[in-house]
mmCIF file of C-alpha atoms in Angstrom:
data_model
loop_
_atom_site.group_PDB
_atom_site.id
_atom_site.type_symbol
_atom_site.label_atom_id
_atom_site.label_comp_id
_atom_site.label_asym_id
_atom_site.label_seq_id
_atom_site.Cartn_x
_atom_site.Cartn_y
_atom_site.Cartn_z
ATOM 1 C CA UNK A 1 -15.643 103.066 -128.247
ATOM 2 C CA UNK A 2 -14.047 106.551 -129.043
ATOM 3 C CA UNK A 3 -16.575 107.450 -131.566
ATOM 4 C CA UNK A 4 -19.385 105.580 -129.693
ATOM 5 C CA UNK A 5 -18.653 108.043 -127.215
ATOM 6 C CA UNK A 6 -19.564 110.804 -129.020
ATOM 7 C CA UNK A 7 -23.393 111.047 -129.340
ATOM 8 C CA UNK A 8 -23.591 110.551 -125.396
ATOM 9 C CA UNK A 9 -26.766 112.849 -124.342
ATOM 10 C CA UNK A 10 -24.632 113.958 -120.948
ATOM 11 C CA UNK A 11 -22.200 115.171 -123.334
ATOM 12 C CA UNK A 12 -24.665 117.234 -125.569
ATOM 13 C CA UNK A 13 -26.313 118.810 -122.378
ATOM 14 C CA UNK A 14 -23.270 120.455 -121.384
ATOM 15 C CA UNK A 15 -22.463 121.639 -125.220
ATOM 16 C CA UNK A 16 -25.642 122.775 -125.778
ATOM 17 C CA UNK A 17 -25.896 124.543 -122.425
ATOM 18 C CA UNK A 18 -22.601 126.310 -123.495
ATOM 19 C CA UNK A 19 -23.063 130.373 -124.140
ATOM 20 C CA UNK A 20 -21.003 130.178 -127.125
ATOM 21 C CA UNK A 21 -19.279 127.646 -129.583
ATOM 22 C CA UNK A 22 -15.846 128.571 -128.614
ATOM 23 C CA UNK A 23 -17.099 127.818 -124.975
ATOM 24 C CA UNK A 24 -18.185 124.812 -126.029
ATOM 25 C CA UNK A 25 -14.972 123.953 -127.786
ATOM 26 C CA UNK A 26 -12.765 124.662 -125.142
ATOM 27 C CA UNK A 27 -15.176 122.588 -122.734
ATOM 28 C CA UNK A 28 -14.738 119.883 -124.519
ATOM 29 C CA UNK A 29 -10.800 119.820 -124.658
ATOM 30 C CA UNK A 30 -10.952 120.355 -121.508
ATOM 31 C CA UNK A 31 -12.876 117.892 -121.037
ATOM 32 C CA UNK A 32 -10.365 115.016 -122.387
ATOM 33 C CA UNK A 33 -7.827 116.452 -120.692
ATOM 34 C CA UNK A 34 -10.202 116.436 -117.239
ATOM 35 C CA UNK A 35 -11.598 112.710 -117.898
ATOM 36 C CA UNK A 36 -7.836 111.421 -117.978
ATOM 37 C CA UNK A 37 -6.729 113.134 -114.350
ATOM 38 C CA UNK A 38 -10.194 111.521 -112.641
ATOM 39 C CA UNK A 39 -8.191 108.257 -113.949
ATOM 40 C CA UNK A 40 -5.863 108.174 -112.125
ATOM 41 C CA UNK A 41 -7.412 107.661 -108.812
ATOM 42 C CA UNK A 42 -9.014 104.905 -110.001
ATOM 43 C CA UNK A 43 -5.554 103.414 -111.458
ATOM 44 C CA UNK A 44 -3.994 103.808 -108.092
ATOM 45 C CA UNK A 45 -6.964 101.631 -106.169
ATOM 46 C CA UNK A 46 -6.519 99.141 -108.711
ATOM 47 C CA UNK A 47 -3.101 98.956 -108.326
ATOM 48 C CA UNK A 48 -3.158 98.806 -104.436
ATOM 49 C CA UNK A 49 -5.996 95.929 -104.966
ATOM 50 C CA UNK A 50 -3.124 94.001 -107.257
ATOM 51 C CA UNK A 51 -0.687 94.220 -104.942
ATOM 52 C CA UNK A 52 -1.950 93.874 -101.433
ATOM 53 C CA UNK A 53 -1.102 90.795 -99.376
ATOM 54 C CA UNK A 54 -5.000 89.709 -98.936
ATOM 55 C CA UNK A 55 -4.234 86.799 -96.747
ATOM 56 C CA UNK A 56 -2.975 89.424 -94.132
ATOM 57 C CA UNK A 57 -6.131 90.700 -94.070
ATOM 58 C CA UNK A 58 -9.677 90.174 -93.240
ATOM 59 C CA UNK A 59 -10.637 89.478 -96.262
ATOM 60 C CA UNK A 60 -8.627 86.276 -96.401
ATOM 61 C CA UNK A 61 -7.653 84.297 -99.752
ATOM 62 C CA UNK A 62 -8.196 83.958 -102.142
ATOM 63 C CA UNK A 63 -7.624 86.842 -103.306
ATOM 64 C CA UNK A 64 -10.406 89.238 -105.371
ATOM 65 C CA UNK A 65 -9.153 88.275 -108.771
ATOM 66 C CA UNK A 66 -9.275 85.012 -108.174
ATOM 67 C CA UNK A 67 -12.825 85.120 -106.542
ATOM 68 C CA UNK A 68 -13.416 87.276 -109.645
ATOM 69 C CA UNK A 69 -15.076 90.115 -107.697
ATOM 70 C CA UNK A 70 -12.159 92.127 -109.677
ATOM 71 C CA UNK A 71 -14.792 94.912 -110.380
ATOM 72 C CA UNK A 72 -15.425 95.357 -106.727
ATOM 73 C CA UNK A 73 -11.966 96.527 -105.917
ATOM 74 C CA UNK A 74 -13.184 99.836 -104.745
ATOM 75 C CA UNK A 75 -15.635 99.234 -101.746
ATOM 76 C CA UNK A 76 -13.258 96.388 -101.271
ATOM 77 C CA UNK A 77 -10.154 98.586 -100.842
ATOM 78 C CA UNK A 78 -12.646 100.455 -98.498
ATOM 79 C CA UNK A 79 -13.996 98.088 -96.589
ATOM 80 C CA UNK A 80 -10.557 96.250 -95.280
ATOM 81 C CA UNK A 81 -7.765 98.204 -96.163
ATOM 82 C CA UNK A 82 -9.238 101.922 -94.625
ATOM 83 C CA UNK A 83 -10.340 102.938 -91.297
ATOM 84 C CA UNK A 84 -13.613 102.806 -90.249
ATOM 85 C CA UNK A 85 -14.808 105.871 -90.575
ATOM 86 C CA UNK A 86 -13.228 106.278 -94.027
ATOM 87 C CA UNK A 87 -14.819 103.273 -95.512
ATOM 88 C CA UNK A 88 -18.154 104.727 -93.999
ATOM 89 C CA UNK A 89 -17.878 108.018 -95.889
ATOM 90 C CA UNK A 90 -16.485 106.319 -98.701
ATOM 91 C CA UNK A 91 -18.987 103.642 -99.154
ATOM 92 C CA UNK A 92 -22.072 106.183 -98.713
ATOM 93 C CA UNK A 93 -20.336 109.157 -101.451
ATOM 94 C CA UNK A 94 -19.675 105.998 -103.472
ATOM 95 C CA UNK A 95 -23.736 104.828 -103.294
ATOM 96 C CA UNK A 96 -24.933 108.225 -103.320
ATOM 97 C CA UNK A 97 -23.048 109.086 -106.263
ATOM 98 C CA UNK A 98 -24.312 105.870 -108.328
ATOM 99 C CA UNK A 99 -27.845 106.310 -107.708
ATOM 100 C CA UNK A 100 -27.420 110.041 -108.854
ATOM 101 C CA UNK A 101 -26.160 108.944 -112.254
ATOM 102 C CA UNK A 102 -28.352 106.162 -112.448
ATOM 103 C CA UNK A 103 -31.917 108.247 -111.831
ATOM 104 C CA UNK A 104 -30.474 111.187 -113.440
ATOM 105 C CA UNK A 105 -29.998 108.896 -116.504
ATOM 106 C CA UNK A 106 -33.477 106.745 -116.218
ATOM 107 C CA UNK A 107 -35.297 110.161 -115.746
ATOM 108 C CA UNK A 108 -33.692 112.054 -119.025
ATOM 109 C CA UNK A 109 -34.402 108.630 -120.936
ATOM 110 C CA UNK A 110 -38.191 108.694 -119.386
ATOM 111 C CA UNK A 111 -38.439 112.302 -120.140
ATOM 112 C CA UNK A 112 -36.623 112.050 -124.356
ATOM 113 C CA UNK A 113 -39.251 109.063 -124.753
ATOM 114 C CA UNK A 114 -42.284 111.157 -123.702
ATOM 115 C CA UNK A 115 -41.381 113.850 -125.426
ATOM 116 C CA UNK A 116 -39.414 113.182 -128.854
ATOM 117 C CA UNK A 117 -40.965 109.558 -129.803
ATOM 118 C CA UNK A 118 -44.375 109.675 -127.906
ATOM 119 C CA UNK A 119 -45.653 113.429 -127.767
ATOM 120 C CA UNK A 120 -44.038 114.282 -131.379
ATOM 121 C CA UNK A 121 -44.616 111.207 -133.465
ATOM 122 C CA UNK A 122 -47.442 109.500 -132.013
ATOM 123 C CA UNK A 123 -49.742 112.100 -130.269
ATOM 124 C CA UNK A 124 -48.575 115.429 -130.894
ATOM 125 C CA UNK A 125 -51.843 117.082 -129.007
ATOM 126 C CA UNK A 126 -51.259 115.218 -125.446
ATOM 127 C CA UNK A 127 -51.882 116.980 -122.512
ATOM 128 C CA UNK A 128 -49.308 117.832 -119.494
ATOM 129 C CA UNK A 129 -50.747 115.148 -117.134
ATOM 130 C CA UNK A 130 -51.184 112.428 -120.041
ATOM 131 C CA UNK A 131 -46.628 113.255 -120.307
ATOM 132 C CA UNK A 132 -46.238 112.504 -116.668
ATOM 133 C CA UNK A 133 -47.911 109.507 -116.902
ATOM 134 C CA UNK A 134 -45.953 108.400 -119.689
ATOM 135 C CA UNK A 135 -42.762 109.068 -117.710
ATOM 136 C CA UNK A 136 -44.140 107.281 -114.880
ATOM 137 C CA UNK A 137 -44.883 103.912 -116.934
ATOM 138 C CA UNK A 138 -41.076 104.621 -118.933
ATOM 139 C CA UNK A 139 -39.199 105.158 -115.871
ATOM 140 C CA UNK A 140 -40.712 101.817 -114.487
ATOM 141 C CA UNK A 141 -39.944 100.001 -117.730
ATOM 142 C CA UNK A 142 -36.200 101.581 -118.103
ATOM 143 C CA UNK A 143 -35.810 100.806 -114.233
ATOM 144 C CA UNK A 144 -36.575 96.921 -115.134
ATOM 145 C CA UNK A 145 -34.559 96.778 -117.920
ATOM 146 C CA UNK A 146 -31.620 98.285 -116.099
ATOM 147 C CA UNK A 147 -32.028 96.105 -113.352
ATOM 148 C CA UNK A 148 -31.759 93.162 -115.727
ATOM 149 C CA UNK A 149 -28.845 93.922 -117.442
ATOM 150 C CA UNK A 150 -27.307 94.879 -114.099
ATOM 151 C CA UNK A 151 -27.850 91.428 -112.883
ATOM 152 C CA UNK A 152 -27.083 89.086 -116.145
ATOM 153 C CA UNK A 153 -23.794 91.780 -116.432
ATOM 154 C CA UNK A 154 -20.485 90.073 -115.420
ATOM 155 C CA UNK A 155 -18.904 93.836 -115.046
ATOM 156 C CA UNK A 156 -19.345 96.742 -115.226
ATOM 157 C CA UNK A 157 -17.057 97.630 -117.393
ATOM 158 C CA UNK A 158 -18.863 95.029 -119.627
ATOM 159 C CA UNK A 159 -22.049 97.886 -119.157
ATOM 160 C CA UNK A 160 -19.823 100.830 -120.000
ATOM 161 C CA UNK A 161 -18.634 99.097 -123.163
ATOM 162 C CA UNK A 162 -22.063 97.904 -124.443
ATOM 163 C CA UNK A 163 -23.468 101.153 -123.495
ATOM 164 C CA UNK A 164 -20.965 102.746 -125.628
ATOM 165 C CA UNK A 165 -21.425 100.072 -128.239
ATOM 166 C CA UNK A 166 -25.047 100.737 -128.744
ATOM 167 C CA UNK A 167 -24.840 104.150 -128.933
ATOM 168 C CA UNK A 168 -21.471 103.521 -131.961
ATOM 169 C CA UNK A 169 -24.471 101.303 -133.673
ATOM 170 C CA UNK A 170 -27.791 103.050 -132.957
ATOM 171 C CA UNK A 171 -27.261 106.438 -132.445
ATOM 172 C CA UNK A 172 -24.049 107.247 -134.168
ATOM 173 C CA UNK A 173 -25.352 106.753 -137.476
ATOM 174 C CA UNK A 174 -28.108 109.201 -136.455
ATOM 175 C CA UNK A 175 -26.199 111.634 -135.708
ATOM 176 C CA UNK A 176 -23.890 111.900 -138.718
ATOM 177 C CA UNK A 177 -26.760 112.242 -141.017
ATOM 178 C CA UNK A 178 -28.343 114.644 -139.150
ATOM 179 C CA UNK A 179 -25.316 116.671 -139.090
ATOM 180 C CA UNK A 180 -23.873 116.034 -143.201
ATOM 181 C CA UNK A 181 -26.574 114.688 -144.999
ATOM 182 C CA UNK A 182 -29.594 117.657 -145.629
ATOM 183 C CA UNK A 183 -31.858 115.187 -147.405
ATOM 184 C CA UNK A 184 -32.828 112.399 -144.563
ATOM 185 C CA UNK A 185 -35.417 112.187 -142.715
ATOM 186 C CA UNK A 186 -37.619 110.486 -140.145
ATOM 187 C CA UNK A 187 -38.750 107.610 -142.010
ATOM 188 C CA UNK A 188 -34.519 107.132 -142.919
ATOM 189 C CA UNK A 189 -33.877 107.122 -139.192
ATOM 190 C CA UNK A 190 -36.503 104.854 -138.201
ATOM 191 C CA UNK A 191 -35.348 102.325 -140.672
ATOM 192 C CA UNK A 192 -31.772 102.692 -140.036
ATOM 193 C CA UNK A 193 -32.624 102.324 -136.397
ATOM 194 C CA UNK A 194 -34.378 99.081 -136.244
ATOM 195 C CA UNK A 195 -31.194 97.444 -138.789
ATOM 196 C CA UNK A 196 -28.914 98.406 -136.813
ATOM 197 C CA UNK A 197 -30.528 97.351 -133.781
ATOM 198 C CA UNK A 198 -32.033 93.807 -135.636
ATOM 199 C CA UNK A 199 -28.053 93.264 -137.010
ATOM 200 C CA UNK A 200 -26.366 94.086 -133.520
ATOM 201 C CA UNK A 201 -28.778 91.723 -131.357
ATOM 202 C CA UNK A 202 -28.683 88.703 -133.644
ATOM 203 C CA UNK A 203 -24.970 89.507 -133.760
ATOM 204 C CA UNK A 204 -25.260 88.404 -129.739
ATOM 205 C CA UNK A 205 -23.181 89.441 -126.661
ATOM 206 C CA UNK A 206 -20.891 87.692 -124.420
ATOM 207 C CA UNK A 207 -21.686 90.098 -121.300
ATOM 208 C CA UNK A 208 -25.004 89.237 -121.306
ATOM 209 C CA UNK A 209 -24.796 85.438 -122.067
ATOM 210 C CA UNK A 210 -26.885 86.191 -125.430
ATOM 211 C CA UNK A 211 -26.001 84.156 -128.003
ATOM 212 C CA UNK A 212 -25.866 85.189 -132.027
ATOM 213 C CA UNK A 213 -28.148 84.470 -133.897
ATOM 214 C CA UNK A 214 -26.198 84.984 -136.971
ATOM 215 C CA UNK A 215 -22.862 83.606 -137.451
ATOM 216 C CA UNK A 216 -20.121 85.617 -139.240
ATOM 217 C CA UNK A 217 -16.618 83.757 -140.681
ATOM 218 C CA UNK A 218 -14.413 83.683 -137.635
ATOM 219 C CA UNK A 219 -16.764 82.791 -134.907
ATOM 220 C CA UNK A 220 -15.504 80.435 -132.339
ATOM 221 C CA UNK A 221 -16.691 78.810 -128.834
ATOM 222 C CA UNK A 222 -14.927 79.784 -125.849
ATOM 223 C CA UNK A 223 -15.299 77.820 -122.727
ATOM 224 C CA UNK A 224 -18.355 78.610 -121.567
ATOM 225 C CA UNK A 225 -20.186 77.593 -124.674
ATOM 226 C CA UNK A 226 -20.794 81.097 -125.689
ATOM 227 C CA UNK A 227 -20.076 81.826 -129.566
ATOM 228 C CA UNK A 228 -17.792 84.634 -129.998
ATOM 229 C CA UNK A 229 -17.415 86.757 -132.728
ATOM 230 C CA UNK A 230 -14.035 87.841 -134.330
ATOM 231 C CA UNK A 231 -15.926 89.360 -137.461
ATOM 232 C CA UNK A 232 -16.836 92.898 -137.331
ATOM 233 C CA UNK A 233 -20.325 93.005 -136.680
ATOM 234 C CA UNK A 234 -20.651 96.235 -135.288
ATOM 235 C CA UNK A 235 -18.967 98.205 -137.717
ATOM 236 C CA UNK A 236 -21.202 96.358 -140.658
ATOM 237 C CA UNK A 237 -24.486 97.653 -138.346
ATOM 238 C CA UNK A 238 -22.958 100.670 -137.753
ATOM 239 C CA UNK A 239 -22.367 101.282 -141.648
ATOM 240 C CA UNK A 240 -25.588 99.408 -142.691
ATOM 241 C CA UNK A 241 -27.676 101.663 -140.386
ATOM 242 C CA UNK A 242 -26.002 104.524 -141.692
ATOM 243 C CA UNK A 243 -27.218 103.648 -145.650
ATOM 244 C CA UNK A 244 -30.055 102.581 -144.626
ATOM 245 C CA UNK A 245 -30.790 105.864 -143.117
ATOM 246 C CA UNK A 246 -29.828 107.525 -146.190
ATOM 247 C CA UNK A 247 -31.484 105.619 -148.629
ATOM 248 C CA UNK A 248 -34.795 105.381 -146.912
ATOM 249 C CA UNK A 249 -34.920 108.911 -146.864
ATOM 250 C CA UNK A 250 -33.822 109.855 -150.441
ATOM 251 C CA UNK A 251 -35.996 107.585 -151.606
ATOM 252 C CA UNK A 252 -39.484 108.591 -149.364
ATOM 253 C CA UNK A 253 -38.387 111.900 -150.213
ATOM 254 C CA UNK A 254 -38.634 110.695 -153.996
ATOM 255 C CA UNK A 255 -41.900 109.090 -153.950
ATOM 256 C CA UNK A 256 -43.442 111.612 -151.666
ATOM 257 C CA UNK A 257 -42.909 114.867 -154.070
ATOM 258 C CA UNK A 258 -43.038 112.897 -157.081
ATOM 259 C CA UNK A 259 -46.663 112.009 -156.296
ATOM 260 C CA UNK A 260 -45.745 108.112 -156.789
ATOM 261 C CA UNK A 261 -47.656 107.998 -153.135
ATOM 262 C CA UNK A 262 -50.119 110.671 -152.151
ATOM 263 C CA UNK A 263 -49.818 113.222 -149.171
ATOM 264 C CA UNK A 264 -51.908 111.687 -146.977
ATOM 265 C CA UNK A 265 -49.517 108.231 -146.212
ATOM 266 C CA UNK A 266 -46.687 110.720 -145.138
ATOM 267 C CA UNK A 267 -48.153 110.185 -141.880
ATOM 268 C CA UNK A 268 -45.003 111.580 -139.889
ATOM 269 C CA UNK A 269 -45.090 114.921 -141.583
ATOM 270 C CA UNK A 270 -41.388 114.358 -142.586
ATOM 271 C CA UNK A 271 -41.487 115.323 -146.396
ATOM 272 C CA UNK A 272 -44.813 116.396 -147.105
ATOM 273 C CA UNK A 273 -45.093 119.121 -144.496
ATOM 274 C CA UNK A 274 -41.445 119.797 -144.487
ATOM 275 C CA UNK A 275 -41.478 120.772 -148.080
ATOM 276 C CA UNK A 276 -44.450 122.626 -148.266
ATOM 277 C CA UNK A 277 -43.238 125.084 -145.266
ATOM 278 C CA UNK A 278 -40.203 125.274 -147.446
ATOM 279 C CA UNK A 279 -42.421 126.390 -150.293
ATOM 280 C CA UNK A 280 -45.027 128.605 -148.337
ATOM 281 C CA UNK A 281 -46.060 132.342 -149.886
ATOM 282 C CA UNK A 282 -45.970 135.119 -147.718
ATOM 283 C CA UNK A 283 -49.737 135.609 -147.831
ATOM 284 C CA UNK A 284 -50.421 131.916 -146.490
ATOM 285 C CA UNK A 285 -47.492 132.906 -143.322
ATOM 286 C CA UNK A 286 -49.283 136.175 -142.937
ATOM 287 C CA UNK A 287 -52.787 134.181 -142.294
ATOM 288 C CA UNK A 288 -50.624 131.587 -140.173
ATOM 289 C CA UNK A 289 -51.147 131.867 -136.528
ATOM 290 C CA UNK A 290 -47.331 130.683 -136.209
ATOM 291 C CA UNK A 291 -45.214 132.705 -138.701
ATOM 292 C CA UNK A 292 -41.530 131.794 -139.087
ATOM 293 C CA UNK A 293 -39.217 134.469 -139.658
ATOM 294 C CA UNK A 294 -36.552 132.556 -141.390
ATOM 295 C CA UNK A 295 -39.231 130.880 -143.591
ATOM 296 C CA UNK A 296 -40.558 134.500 -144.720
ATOM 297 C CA UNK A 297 -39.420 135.664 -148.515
ATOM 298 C CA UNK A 298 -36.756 137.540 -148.775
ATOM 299 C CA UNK A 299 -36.414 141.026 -148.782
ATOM 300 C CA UNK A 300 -34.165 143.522 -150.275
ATOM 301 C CA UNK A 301 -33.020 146.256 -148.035
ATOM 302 C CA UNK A 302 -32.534 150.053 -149.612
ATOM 303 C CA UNK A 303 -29.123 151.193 -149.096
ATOM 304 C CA UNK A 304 -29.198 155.237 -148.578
ATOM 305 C CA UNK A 305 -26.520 157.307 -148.185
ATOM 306 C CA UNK A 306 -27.816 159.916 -146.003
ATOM 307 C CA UNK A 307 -30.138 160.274 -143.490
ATOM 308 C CA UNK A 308 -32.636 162.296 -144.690
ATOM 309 C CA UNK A 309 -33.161 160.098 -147.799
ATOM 310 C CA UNK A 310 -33.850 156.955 -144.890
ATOM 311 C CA UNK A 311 -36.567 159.024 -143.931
ATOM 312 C CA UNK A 312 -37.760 159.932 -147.636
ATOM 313 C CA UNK A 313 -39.646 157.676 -149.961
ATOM 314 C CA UNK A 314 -38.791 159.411 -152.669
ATOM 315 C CA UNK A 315 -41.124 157.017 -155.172
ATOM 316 C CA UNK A 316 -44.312 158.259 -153.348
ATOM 317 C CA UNK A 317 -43.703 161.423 -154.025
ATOM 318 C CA UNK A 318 -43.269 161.311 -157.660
ATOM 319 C CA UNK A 319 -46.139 159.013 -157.798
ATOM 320 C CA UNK A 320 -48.347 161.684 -155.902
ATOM 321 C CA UNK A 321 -46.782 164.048 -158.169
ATOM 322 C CA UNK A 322 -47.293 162.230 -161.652
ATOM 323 C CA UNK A 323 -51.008 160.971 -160.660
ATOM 324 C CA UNK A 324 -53.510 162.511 -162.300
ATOM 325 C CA UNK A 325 -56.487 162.435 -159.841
ATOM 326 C CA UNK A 326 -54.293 164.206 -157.492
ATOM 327 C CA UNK A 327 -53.082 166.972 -159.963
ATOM 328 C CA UNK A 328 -56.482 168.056 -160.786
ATOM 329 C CA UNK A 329 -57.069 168.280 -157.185
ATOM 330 C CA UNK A 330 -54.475 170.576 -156.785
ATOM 331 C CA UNK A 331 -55.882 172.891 -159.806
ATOM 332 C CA UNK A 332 -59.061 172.769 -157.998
#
């Protein structure tokens, strides 16, 4: 969970928002520090749910543990153990602040579909309207399958977890190689991607009442018939998305500027167009519409000394003085 907590795009936003990396640093200590003292409010209305005398109460026995509506402690604790006007305000900052995360979160996913997968690999010349109405049709979808899991979740710390999870699996692996390894590229990440996906949904999940489809050594049935897995799946996604990524890309990379497989079939523009940006002469940027400054050659700067001589070009004048055509002109 700790490093599937990493790659979390809420997290990035604020980094990358940051004016400076030492900003960004302290941000993020601060962070920690921050995420443990909103704890403990929710420790102490867990606590008061544990130890409360529910049969005194309106809500009667048994108690929520037992009716195992433990993850509904809060609006609970609001509802029957707060005066009405508290449980009011409570209940309504409570809803108001779920549905903010929750379309703040659909919309960003929406929005990184449309533009990263859709708009860059698939039809890098779509208009502004043809966007929006991918985001329409995404939010919809992500809405649905939200919804789902919502309702075939038993908690929702069983969400958090395999929200986490996916990201330790799928996006994790992603982000280390972007970040250490130079040489890998798209066609690495969408391979490591769909292993590490194929590996962690066969590997099933108790939350959602999926059952493996693979069993590792260790497995066992609990009491609800569901198989559970003592192996470490995860990690062996984790890591075999990770190589996966890596060796897809080395070896595209290979093939591509080898010439084992022509230019044409790199059909991402991940090594083919990559490398011959790398490679491009300054007369070809000059004629480019787009010119790169960091991709231009390099060139040397001439260290004076004085100030005059930074105004002086000192080798046109001895090559007006040493021409010929130019002497004669003067003896003229």
């Amino acid at each position: 969970m700790t490093l599937g907590g990493i790659p979390w795009q809420a997290y990035f936003q604020r980094v990358l928002s940051s004016s400076s990396a030492t900003y960004a640093q302290v941000l993020s200590f601060l962070a920690a520090f921050g995420c443990l003292v909103m704890a403990i409010p929710a420790v102490l209305i867990g606590a008061i749910g544990a130890s409360t005398a529910w049969n005194q109460t309106e809500y009667g026995v048994p108690d929520p543990k037992s009716k195992k509506e433990a993850d509904m402690i809060l609006p609970i604790v609001l509802q029957y153990l707060c005066p009405v006007y508290i449980s009011f305000f409570g209940l309504g900052a409570v809803s108001a602040a779920v549905m903010s995360s929750a379309d703040s979160s659909i919309l960003s996913a929406s929005s990184m579909f449309a533009r990263n997968i859709y708009q860059l690999a698939f039809r890098q010349n779509a208009s502004d309207r043809e966007i929006v109405w991918v985001i329409r049709i995404t939010v919809l979808l992500f809405g649905a399958s939200a919804t789902a899991m919502a309702l075939l979740a038993s908690s929702v710390y069983g969400l958090w977890y395999l929200s986490s999870d996916l990201i330790y699996i799928i996006i994790f692996p992603q982000l280390l190689c972007v970040l250490f390894i130079k040489g890998t590229n798209t066609y690495g990440a969408i391979a490591g991607y769909l292993f590490g996906l194929v590996l962690r949904i066969t590997g099933g999940e108790p939350y959602l009442y999926l059952q493996p489809l693979i069993l590792y050594p260790g497995w066992y049935q609990d009491d609800n018939n569901l198989y559970i897995q003592r192996f470490p799946f995860k990690t062996l996604a984790m890591l075999t998305s990770f190589f996966t990524n890596v060796i897809v890309s080395y070896l595209a990379k290979y093939l591509f500027e080898s010439g084992t497989l022509p230019p044409k079939l790199d059909f991402l523009d991940a090594v083919v167009a990559r490398y011959s940006r790398e490679h491009m002469d300054k007369a070809t940027l000059v004629k480019s519409d787009n010119i790169v400054l960091n991709e231009l050659a390099p060139v040397n700067p001439r260290h004076s000394l004085t100030l005059s001589s930074t105004f002086t070009n000192k080798e046109a004048f001895n090559y007006v003085d040493s021409s010929p055509e130019l002497s004669n002109t003067e003896d003229n």
